[in-house]
Short mmCIF file of C-alpha atoms in Angstrom, two decimals:
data_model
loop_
_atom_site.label_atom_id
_atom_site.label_comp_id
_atom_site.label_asym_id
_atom_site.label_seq_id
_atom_site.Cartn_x
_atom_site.Cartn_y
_atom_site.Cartn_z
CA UNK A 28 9.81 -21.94 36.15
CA UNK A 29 6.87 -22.87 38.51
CA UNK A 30 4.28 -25.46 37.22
CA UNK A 31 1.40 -22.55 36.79
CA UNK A 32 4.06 -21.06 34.23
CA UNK A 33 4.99 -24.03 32.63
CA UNK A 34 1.03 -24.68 32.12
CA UNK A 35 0.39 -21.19 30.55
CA UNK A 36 3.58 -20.98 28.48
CA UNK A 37 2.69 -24.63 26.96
CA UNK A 38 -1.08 -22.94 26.76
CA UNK A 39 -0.43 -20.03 25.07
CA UNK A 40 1.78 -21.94 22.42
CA UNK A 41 -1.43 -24.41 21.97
CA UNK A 42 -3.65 -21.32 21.49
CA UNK A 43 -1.20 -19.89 18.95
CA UNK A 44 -0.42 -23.36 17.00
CA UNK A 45 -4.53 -23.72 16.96
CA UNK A 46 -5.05 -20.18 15.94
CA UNK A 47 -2.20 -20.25 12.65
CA UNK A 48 -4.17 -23.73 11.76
CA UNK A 49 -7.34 -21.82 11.31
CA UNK A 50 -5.99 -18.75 9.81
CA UNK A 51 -4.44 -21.11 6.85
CA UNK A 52 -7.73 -23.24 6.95
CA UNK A 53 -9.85 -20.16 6.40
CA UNK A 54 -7.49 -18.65 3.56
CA UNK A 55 -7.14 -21.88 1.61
CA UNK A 56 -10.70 -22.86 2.02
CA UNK A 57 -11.77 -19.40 0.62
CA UNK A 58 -9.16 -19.64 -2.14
CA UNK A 59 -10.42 -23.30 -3.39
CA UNK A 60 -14.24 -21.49 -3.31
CA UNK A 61 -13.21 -19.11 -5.79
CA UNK A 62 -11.58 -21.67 -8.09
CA UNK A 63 -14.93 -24.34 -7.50
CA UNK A 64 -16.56 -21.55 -8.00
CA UNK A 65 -15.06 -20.14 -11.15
CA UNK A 66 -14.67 -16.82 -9.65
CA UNK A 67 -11.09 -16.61 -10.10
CA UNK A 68 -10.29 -13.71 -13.06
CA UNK A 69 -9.52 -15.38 -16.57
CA UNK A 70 -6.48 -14.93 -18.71
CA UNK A 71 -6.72 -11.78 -21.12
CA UNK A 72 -8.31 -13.24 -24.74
CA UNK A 73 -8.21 -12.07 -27.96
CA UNK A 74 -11.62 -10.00 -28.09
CA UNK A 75 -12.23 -8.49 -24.46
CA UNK A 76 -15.21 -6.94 -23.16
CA UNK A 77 -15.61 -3.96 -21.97
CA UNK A 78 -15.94 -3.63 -17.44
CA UNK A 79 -14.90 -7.06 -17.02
CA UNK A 80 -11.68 -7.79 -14.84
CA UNK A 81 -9.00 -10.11 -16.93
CA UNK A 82 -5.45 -11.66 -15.85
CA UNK A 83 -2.49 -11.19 -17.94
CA UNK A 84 0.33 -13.51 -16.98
CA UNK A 85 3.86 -12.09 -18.10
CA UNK A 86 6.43 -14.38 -18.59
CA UNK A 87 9.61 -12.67 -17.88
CA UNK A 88 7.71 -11.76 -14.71
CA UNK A 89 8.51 -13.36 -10.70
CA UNK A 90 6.99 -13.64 -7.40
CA UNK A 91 9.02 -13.20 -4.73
CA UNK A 92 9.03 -17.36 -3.89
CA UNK A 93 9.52 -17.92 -7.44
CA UNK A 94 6.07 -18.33 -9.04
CA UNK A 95 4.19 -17.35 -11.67
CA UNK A 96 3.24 -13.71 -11.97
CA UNK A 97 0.61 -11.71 -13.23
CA UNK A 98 -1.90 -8.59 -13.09
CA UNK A 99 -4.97 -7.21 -13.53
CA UNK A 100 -6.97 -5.24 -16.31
CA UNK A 101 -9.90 -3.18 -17.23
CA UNK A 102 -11.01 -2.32 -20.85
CA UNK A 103 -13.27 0.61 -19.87
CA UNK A 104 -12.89 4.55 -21.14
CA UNK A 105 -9.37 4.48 -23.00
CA UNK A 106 -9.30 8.58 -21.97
CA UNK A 107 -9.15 7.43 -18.18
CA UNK A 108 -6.79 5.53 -17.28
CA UNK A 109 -5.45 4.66 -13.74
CA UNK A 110 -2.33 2.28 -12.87
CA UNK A 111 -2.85 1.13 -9.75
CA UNK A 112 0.44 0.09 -7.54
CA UNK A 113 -1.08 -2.55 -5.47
CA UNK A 114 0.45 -3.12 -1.65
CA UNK A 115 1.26 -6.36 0.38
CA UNK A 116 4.02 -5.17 2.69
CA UNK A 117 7.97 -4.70 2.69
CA UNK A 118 11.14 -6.96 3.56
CA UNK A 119 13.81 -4.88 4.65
CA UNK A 120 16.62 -7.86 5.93
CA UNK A 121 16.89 -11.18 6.48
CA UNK A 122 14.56 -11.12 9.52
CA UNK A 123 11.52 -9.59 7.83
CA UNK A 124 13.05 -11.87 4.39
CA UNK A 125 11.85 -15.01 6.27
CA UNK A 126 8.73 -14.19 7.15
CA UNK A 127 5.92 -13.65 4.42
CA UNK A 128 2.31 -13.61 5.09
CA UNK A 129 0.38 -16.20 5.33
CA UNK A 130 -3.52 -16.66 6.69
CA UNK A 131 -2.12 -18.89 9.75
CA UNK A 132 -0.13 -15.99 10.56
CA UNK A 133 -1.92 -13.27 10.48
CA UNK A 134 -4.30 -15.02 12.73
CA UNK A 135 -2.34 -15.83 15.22
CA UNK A 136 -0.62 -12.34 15.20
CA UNK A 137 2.52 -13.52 14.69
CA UNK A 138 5.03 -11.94 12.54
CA UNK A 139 4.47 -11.54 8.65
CA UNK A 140 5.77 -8.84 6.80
CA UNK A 141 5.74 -9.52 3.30
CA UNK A 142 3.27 -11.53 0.65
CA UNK A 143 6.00 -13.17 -1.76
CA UNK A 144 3.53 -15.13 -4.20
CA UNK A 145 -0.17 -14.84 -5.50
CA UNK A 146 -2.84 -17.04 -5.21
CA UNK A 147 -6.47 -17.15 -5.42
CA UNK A 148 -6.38 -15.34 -1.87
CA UNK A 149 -4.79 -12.78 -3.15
CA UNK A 150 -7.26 -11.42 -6.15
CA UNK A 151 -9.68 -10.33 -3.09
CA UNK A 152 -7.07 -7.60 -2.39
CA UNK A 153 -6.46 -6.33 -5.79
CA UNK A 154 -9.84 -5.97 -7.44
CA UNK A 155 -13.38 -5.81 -7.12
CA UNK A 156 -13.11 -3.41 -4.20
CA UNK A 157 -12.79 0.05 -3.52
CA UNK A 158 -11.85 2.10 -6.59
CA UNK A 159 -11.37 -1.05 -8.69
CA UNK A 160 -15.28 -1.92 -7.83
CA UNK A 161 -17.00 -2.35 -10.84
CA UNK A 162 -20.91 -2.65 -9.62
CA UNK A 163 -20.93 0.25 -7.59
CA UNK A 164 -22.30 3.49 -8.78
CA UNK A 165 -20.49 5.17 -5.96
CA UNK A 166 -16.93 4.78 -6.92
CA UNK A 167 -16.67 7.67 -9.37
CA UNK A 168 -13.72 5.59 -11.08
CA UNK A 169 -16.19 2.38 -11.99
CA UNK A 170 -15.62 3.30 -15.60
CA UNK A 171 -11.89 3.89 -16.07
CA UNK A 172 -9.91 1.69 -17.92
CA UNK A 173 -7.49 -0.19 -15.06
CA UNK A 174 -3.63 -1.35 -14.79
CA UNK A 175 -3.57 -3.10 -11.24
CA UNK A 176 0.58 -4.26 -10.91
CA UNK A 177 0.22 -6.72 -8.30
CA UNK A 178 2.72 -7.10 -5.92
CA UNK A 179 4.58 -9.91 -4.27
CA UNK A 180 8.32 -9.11 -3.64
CA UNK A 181 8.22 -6.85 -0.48
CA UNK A 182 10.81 -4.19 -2.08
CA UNK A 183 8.39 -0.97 -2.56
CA UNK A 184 7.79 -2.33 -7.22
CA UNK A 185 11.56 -1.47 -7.41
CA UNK A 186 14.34 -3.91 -6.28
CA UNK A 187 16.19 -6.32 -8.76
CA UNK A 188 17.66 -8.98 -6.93
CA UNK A 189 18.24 -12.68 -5.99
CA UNK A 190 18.27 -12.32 -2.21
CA UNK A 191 19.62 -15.32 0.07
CA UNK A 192 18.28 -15.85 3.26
CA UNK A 193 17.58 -18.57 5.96
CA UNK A 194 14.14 -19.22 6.59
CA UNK A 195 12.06 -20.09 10.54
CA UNK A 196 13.41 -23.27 10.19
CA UNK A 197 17.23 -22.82 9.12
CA UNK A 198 16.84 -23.84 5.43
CA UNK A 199 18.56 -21.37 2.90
CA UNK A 200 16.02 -19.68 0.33
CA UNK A 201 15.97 -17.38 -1.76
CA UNK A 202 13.46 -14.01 -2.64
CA UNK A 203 13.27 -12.70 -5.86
CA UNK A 204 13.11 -9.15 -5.33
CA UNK A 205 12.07 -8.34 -8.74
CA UNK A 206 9.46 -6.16 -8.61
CA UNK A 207 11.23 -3.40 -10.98
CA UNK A 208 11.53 -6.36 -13.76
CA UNK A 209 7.29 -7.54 -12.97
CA UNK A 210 6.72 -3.08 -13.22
CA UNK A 211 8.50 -2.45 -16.65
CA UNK A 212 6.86 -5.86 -17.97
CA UNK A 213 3.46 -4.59 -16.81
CA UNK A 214 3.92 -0.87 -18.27
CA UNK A 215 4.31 -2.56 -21.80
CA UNK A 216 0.84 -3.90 -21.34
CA UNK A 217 -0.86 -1.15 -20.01
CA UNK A 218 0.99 0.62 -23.34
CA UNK A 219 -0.74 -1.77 -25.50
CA UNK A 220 -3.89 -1.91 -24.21
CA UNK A 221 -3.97 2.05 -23.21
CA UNK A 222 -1.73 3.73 -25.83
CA UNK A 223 -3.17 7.58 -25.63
CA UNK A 224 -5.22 8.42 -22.57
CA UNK A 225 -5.91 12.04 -21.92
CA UNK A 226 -6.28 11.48 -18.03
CA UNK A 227 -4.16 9.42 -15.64
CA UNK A 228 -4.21 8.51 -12.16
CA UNK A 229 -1.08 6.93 -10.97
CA UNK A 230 -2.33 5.73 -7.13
CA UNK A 231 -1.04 2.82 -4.44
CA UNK A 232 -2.13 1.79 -1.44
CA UNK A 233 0.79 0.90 1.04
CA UNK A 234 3.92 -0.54 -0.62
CA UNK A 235 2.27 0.58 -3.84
CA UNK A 236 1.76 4.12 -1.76
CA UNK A 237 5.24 4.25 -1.47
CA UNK A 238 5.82 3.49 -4.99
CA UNK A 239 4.16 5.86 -6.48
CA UNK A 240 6.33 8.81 -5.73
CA UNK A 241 9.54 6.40 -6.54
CA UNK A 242 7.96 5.41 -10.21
CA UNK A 243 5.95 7.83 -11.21
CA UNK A 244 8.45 10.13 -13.52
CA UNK A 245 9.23 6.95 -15.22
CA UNK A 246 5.73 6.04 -16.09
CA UNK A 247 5.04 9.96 -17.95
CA UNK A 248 8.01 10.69 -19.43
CA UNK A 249 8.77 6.59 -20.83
CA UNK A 250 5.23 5.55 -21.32
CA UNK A 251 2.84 8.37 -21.28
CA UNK A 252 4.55 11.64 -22.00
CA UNK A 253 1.27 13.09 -23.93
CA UNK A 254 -0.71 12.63 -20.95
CA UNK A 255 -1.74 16.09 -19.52
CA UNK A 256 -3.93 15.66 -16.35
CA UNK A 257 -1.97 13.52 -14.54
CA UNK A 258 -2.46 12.50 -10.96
CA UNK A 259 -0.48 10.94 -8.00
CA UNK A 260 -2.19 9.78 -4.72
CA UNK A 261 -0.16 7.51 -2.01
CA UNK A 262 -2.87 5.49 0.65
CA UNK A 263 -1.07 5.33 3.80
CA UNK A 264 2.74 5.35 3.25
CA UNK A 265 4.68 6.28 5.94
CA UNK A 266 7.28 3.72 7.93
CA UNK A 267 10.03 5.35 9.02
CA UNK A 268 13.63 3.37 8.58
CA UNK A 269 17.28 4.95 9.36
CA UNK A 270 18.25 2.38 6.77
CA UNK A 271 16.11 2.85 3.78
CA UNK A 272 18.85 3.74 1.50
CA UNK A 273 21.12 1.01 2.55
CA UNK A 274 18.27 -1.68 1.72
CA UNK A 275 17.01 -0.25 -1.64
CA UNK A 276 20.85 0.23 -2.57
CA UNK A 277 22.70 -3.15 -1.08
CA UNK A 278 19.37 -5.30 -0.42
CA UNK A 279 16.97 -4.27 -3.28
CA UNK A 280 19.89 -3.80 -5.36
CA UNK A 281 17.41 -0.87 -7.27
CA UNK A 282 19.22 1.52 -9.98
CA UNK A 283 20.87 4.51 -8.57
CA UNK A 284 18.07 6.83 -9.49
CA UNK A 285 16.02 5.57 -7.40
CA UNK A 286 17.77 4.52 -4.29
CA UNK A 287 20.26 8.32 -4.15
CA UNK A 288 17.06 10.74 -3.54
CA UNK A 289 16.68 8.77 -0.21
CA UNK A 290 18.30 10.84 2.45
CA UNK A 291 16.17 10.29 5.48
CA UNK A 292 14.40 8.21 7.30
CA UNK A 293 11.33 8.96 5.73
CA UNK A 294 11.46 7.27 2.23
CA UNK A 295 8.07 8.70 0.28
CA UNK A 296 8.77 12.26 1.75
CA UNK A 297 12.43 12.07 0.09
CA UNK A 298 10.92 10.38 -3.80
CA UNK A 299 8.26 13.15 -3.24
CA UNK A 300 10.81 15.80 -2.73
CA UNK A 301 13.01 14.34 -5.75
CA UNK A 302 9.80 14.21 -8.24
CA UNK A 303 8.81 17.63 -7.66
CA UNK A 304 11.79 18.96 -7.91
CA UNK A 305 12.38 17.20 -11.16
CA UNK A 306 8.48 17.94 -12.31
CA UNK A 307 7.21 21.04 -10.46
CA UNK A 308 3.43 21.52 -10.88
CA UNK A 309 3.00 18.78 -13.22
CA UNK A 310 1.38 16.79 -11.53
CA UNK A 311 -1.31 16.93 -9.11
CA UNK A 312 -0.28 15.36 -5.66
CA UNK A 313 -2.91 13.73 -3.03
CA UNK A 314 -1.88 11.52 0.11
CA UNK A 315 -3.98 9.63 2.77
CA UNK A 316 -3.86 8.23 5.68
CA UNK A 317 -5.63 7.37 9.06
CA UNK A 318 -4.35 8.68 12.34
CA UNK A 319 -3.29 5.75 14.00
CA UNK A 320 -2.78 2.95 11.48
CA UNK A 321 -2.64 -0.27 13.39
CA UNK A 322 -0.63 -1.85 10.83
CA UNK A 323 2.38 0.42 10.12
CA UNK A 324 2.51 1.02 13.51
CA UNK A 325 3.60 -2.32 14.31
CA UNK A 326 5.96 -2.09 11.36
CA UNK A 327 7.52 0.33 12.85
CA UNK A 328 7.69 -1.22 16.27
CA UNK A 329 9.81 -4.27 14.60
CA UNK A 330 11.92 -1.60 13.50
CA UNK A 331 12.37 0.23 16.30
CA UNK A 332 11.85 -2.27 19.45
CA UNK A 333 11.83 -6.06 17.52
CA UNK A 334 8.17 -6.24 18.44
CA UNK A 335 5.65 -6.89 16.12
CA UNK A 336 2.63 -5.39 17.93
CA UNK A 337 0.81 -2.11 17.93
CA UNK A 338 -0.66 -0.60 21.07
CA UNK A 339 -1.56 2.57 21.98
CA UNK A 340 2.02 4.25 22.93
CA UNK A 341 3.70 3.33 19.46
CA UNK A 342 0.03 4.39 17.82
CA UNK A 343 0.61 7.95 19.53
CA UNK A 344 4.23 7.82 17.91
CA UNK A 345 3.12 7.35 14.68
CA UNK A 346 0.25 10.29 15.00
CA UNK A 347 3.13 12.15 15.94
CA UNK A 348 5.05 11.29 13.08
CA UNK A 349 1.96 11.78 10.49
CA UNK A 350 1.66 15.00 11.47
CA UNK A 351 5.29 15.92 10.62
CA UNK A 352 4.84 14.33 7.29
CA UNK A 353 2.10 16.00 6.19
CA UNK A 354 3.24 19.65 7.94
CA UNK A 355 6.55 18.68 5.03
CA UNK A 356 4.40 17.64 2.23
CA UNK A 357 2.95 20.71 2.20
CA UNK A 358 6.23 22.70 2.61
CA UNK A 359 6.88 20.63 -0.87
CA UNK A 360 3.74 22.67 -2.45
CA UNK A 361 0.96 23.92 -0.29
CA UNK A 362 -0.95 22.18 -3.38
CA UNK A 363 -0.59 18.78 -1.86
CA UNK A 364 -3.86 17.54 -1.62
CA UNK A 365 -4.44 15.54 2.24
CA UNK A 366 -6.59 12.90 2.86
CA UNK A 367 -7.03 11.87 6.95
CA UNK A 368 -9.36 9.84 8.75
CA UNK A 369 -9.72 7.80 12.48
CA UNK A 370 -11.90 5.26 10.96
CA UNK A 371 -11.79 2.18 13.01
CA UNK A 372 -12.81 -1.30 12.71
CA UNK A 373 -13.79 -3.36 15.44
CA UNK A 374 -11.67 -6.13 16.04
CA UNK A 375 -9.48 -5.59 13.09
CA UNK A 376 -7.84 -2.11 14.08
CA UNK A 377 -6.33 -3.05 17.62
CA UNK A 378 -7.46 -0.04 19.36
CA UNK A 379 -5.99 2.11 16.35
CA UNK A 380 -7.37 3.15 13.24
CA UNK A 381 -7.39 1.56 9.79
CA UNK A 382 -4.49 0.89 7.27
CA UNK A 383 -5.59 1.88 3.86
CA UNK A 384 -9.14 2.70 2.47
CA UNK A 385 -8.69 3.11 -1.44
CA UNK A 386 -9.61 -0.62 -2.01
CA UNK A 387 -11.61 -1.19 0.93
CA UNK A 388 -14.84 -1.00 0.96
CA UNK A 389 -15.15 2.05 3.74
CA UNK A 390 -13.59 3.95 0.62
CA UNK A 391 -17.06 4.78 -0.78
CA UNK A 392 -18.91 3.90 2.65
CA UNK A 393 -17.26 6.01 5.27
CA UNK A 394 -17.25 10.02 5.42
CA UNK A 395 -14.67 12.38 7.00
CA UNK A 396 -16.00 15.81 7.71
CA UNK A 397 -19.27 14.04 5.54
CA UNK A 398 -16.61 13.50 2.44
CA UNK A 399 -15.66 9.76 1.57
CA UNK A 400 -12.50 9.40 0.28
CA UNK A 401 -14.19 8.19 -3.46
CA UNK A 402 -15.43 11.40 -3.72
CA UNK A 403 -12.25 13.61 -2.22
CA UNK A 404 -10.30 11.66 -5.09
CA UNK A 405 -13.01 11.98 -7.67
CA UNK A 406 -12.76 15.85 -7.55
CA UNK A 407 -9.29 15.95 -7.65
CA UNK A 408 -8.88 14.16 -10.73
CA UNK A 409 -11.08 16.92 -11.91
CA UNK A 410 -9.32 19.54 -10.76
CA UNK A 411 -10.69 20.49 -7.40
CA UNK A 412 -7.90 19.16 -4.53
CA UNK A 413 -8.94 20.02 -1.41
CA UNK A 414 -8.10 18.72 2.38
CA UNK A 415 -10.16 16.51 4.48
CA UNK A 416 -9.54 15.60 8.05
CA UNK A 417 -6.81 18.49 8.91
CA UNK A 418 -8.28 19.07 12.05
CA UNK A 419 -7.53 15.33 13.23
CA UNK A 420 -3.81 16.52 13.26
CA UNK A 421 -4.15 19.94 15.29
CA UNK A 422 -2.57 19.83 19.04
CA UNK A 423 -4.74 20.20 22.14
CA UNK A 424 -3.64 23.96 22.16
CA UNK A 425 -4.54 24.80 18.74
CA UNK A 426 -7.88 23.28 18.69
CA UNK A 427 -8.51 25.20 22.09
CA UNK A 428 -7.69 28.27 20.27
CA UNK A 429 -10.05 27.44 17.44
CA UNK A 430 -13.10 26.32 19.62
CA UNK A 431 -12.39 30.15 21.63
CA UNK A 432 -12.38 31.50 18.03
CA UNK A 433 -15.37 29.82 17.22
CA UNK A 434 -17.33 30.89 20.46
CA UNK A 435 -15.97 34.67 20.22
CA UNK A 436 -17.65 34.62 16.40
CA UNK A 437 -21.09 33.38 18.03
CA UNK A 438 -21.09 36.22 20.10
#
């Protein structure tokens, strides 16, 4: 290797060392704010008020590195209720096992799949934002009652196992995938606190998105059978995996029910396929996403090509892909409410379009066809499901055809 190599290799290592060192500075310095602060959620009491976030800790509960673990609730209208499955990314093997998120990471675009614990950091992503925003009179959903299951065990709310695995540096560790044990302990809360309500939204935003399908049955028939307008929405859920059944099954280690509707390599399409076959019209079904996630998409390039990047080509893949999915959620029920946008955020979105929007803040603040997505969901929970964004997913040829269309009608 010439010297000029040499020079940039040992550069571009420097860059990336410097650039992890400030991601983890930022996080933790923004995590010991909130405690200094006191901005951090407190611990359910006795007598709670009404449109205030709480933590309940559960005891029999786990992160993924071992730590405590709790969630997130709302006393607001006990008729609304919505049990929010929150995201934080997937491990699938030992690879993806060993490397969780963390601030430094992330900044330096290195390779994190997974968060396995919670920490101050981590409240910023599960309330206050989006459809669990409390001051704004634009989220139509500001005063439902809340169940926000965190999530920190990268197996989709449903695996139940002690996983071994060598970390970056060769030590042996373990992850707790025990996110089925942290979702049964939080439905007995969200029993407690919500015993009858008359409406119910059961949404998730990535890993949660792809829960939703997997865990919804259980959460009617077990927990809310009297329910009767009952509502399932999955924000941006789509990695495709030849071995999805072999992780939940052998990795996960989830119950049978759960891992034998997966057939394909598309995971929510199969639990979507199962629960309606099981529950028919029951419930109403909504799904989101943008066209060119920059996130998934580099999931899906680890899977595919061991690199954890997005770019344009494997962005145009997963368009491609998207617009399968959504052509066989509707062969499910033509019912299916759809939800897509190109929103884009400079510097975050790598040249492709955002990865979730139902706790962001673009979810009241950006429109698609004029609609946000607060008030697409807002009407369907009432009733009214309708489709925003189709026309992101038509070919070159078919929106030819409908411009002609639309010029012969002008004439």
């Amino acid at each position: 290797m010439s010297l000029k190599n040499r020079l940039n290799k040992n550069n571009f290592k420097r860059g990336i060392v410097f650039a992890s060192k400030v991601g983890d500075f930022v996080e933790n310095s923004i995590g010991k704010a909130m405690e200094d602060r006191n901005r951090l959620a407190d611990e359910l009491p006795d007598d709670p008020q009404e449109m205030t976030w709480y933590r309940v800790s559960l005891p029999k509960g786990l992160s993924g590195d071992g730590s405590e673990y709790y969630i997130y609730v709302k006393i607001a209208n006990p008729d609304k209720l919505c049990i929010f499955l929150s995201g934080g990314g997937v491990a699938w093997n030992e690879y993806t096992a060993a490397r969780p998120v963390t601030g430094g990471k992330v900044a330096a675009h290195l390779p994190n799949f997974y968060w396995n614990n919670l920490r101050p950091f981590t409240q910023i992503m599960n309330i206050n934002v989006g459809i669990t925003d409390i001051s704004s009179d634009k989220n139509p959903f500001k005063d439902w009652s809340f169940v926000v299951i965190t999530y920190a065990t990268g197996d989709f709310h449903i695996g139940n196992n002690d996983y071994t695995y060598k970390s970056e540096d060769g030590k042996e560790e373990v992850l707790h995938f025990h996110g089925y044990v942290n979702f049964l302990e939080s439905m007995k809360v969200s029993k407690k606190l919500f015993p009858k309500p008359s409406k119910l939204l059961i949404a998730g935003n990535s890993a949660g998105a792809f829960a939703v399908p997997a865990l919804a049955g259980e959460i009617v028939d077990d927990y809310y059978p009297g329910a009767g307008n009952i509502t399932l929405f999955s924000d941006s859920g789509q990695l495709l995996y030849k071995n999805w059944r072999k992780t939940a099954k052998n990795i996960w280690k989830t119950k049978e029910s759960l891992w034998k509707p997966i057939v394909s390599d598309n995971i929510t399409l199969d639990w979507y396929k199962a629960l309606y076959t099981k529950y028919g019209d029951r419930f109403k079904l909504l799904y989101s996403s943008s066209t060119r996630d920059y996130l998934l998409s580099a999931y899906y390039n680890d899977i595919i090509r061991k690199k954890y990047e997005t770019d344009a080509a494997v962005q145009d893949e997963y368009y491609l892909q998207l617009r399968h999915m959504i052509k066989e959620l509707k062969s499910i029920t033509p019912a299916f409410g759809i939800f897509i946008d190109d929103w884009k955020i400079p510097l975050i979105t790598m040249g492709g379009t955002v990865h979730t929007s139902v706790r962001e803040l673009h979810f009241t603040a950006f429109t698609q066809n004029g609609i946000s997505m607060a008030q697409w969901l807002g009407d369907a929970v009432e009733g009214k499901v309708y489709d925003v964004g189709m026309d992101l997913l038509r070919d070159d040829k078919e929106k030819t055809k409908k411009k002609g269309i639309a010029r012969t009608r002008k004439k």
